[in-house]
mmCIF file of C-alpha atoms in Angstrom:
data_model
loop_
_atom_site.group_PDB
_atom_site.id
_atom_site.type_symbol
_atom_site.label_atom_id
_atom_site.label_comp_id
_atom_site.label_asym_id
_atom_site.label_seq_id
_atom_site.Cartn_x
_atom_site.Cartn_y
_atom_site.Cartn_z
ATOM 1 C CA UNK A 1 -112.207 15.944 -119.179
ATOM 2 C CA UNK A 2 -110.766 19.153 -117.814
ATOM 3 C CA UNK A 3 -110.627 20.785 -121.304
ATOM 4 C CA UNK A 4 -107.093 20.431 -121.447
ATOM 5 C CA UNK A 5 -104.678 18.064 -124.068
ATOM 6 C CA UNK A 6 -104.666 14.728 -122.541
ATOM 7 C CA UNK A 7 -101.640 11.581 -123.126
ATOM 8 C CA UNK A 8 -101.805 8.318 -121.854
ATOM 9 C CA UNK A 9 -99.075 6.190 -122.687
ATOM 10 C CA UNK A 10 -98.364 2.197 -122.292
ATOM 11 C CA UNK A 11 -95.503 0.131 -123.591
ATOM 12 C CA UNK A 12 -96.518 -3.429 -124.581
ATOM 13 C CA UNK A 13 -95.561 -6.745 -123.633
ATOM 14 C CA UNK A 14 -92.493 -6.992 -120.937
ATOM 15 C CA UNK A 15 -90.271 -4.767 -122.832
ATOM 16 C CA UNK A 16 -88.175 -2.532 -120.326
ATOM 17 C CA UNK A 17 -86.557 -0.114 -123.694
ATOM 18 C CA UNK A 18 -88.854 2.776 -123.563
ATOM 19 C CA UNK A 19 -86.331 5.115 -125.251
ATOM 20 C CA UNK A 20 -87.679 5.258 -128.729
ATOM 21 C CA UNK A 21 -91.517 5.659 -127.012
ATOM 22 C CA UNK A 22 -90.220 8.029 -125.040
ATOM 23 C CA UNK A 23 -88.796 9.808 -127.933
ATOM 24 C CA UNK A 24 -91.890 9.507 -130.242
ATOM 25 C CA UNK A 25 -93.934 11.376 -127.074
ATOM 26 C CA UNK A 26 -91.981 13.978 -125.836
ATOM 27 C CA UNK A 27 -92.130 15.329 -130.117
ATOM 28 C CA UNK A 28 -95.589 14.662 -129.745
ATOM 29 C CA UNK A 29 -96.088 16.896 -126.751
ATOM 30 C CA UNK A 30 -94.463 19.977 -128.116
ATOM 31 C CA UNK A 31 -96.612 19.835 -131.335
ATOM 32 C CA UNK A 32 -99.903 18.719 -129.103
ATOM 33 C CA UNK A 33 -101.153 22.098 -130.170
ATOM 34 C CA UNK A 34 -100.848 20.814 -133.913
ATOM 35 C CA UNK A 35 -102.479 17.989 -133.623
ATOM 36 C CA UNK A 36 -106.009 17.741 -135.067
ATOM 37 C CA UNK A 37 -107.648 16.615 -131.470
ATOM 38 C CA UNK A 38 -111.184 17.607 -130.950
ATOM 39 C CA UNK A 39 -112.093 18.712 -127.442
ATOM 40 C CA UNK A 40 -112.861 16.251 -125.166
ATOM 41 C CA UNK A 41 -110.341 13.668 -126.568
ATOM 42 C CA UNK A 42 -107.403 12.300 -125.194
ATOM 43 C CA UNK A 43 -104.744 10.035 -127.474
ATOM 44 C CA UNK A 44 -103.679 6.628 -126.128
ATOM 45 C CA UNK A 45 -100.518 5.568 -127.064
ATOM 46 C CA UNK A 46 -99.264 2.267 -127.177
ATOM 47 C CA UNK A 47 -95.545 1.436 -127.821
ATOM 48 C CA UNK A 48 -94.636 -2.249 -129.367
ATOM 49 C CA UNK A 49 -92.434 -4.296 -127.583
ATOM 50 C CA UNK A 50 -88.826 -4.413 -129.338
ATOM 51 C CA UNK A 51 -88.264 -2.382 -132.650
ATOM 52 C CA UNK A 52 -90.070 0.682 -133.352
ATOM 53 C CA UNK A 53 -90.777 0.171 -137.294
ATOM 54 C CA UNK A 54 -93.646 3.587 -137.192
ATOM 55 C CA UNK A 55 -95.934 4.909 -135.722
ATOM 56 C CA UNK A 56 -100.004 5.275 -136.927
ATOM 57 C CA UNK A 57 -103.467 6.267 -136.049
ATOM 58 C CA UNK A 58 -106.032 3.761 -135.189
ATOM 59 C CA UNK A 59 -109.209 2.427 -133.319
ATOM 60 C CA UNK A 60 -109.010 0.347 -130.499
ATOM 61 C CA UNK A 61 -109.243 -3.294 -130.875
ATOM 62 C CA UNK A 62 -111.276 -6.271 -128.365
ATOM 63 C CA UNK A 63 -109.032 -7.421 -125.546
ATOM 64 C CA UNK A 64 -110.452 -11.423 -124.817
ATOM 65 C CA UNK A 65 -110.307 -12.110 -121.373
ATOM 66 C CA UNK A 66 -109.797 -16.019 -120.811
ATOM 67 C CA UNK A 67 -110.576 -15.593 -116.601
ATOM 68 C CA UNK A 68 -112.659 -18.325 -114.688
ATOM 69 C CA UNK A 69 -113.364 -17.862 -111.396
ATOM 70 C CA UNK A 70 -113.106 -20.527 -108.458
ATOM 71 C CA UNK A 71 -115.003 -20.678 -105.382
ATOM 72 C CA UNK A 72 -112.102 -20.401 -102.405
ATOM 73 C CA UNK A 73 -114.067 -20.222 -99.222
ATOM 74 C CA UNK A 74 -117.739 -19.913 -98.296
ATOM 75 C CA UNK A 75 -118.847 -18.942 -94.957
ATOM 76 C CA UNK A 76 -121.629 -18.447 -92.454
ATOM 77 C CA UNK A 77 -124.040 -15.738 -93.757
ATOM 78 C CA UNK A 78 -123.583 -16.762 -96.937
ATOM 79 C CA UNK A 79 -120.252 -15.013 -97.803
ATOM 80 C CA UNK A 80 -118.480 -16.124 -100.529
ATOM 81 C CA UNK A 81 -114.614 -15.528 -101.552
ATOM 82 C CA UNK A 82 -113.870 -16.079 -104.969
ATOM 83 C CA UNK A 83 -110.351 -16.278 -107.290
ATOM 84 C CA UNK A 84 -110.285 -14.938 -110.361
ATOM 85 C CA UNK A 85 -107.573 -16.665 -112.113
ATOM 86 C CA UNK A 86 -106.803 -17.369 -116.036
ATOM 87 C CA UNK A 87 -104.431 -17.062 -118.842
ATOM 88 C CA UNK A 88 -102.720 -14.107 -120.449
ATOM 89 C CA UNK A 89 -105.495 -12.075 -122.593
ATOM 90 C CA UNK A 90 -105.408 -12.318 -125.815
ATOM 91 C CA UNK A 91 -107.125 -9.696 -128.962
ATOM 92 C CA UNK A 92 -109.358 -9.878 -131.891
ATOM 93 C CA UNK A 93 -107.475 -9.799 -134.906
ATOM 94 C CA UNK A 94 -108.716 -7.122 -137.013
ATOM 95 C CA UNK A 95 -106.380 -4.580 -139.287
ATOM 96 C CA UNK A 96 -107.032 -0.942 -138.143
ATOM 97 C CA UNK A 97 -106.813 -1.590 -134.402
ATOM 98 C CA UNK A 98 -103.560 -0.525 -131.624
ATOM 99 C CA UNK A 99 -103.359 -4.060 -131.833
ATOM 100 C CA UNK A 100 -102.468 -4.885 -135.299
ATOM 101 C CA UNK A 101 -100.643 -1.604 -135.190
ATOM 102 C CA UNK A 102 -98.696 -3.134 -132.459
ATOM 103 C CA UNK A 103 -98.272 -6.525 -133.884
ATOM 104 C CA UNK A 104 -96.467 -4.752 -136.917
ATOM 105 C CA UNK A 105 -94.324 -3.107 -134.611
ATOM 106 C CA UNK A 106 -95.800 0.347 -135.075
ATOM 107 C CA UNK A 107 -96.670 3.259 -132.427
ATOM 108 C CA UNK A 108 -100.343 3.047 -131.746
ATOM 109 C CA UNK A 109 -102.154 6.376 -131.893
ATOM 110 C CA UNK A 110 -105.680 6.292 -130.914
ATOM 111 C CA UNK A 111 -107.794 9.206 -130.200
ATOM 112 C CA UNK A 112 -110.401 8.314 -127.234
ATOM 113 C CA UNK A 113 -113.177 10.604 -125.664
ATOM 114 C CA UNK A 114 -115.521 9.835 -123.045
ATOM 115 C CA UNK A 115 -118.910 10.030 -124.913
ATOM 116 C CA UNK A 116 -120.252 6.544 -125.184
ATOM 117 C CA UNK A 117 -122.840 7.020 -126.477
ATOM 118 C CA UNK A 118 -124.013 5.352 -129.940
ATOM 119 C CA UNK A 119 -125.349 7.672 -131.262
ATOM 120 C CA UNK A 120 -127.057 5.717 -134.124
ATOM 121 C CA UNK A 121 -128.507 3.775 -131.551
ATOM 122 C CA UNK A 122 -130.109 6.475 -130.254
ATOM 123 C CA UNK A 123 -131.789 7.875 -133.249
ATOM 124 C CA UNK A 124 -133.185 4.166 -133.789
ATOM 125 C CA UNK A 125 -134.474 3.932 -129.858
ATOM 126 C CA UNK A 126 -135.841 7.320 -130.497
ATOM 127 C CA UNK A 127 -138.456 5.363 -132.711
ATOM 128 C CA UNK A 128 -139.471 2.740 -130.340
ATOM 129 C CA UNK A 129 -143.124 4.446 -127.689
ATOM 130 C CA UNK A 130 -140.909 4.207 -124.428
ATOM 131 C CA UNK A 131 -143.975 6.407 -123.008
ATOM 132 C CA UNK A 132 -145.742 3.169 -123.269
ATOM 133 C CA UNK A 133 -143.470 1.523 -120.941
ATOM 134 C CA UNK A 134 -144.922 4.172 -118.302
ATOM 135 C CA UNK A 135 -148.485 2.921 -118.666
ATOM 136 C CA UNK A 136 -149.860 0.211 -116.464
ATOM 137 C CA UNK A 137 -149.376 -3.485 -118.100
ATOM 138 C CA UNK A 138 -153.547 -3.700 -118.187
ATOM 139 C CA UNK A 139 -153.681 -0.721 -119.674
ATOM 140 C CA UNK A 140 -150.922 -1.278 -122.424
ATOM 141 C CA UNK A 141 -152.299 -4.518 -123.038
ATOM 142 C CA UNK A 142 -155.782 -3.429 -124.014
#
């Protein structure tokens, strides 16, 4: 965000042996300047728990949240306390994401930048009379 190389770096599962991530990193660091990063991009790097078998690049995979929620208390006013509560999250099994990656027991490298946007869904919106939505309903009706 600041125009400068970013790094963040996690180490799966309840593993406490970050040696070999630690390793893979600090080479990464010196040869940042190397690495084909546009601006406005940070990598995210996730370490497997146990054996390090390699390292790649890929997309992010879909976390699946199994939470409920449970009403604990509900007082006067109408204030509500809730607990969120549920099991440990699980992914979307799809080759090409940190999450395979990390299932293989491979270094997940994943370039992220902070530009939403879809940018195909733009070009499609771009098509659809939002001016109309300014006009009064009688109006845009007749």
């Amino acid at each position: 965000m600041l125009g400068l190389p970013a790094v963040a770096v996690s180490l799966s599962g309840r593993s406490r042996d970050f040696e070999p991530l630690a390793r893979f990193v600090a080479r990464l660091v010196e040869e940042l300047d190397d690495v084909p990063m546009p601006n406005g991009t940070l990598l995210n790097v996730n370490g497997p728990p146990g054996e390090v078998k390699g390292a790649c690049a890929c997309r992010l995979g879909k976390r699946v949240y199994n939470d409920r929620m449970e009403l604990t208390e509900e007082g006067e006013r109408g204030r509500r306390r809730y607990r969120l509560y549920g099991d440990e999250p699980s992914y979307e099994h799809e080759p090409g994401t940190d999450f395979a990656a990390i299932a293989e027991g491979l270094i997940a490298v994943t370039p992220i930048h902070f530009d939403l946007t879809d940018q195909a869904g733009v070009e499609e919106l771009a098509g659809f009379d939002l001016e109309r939505l300014l006009r009064p309903a009688t109006e845009a009706v007749g």
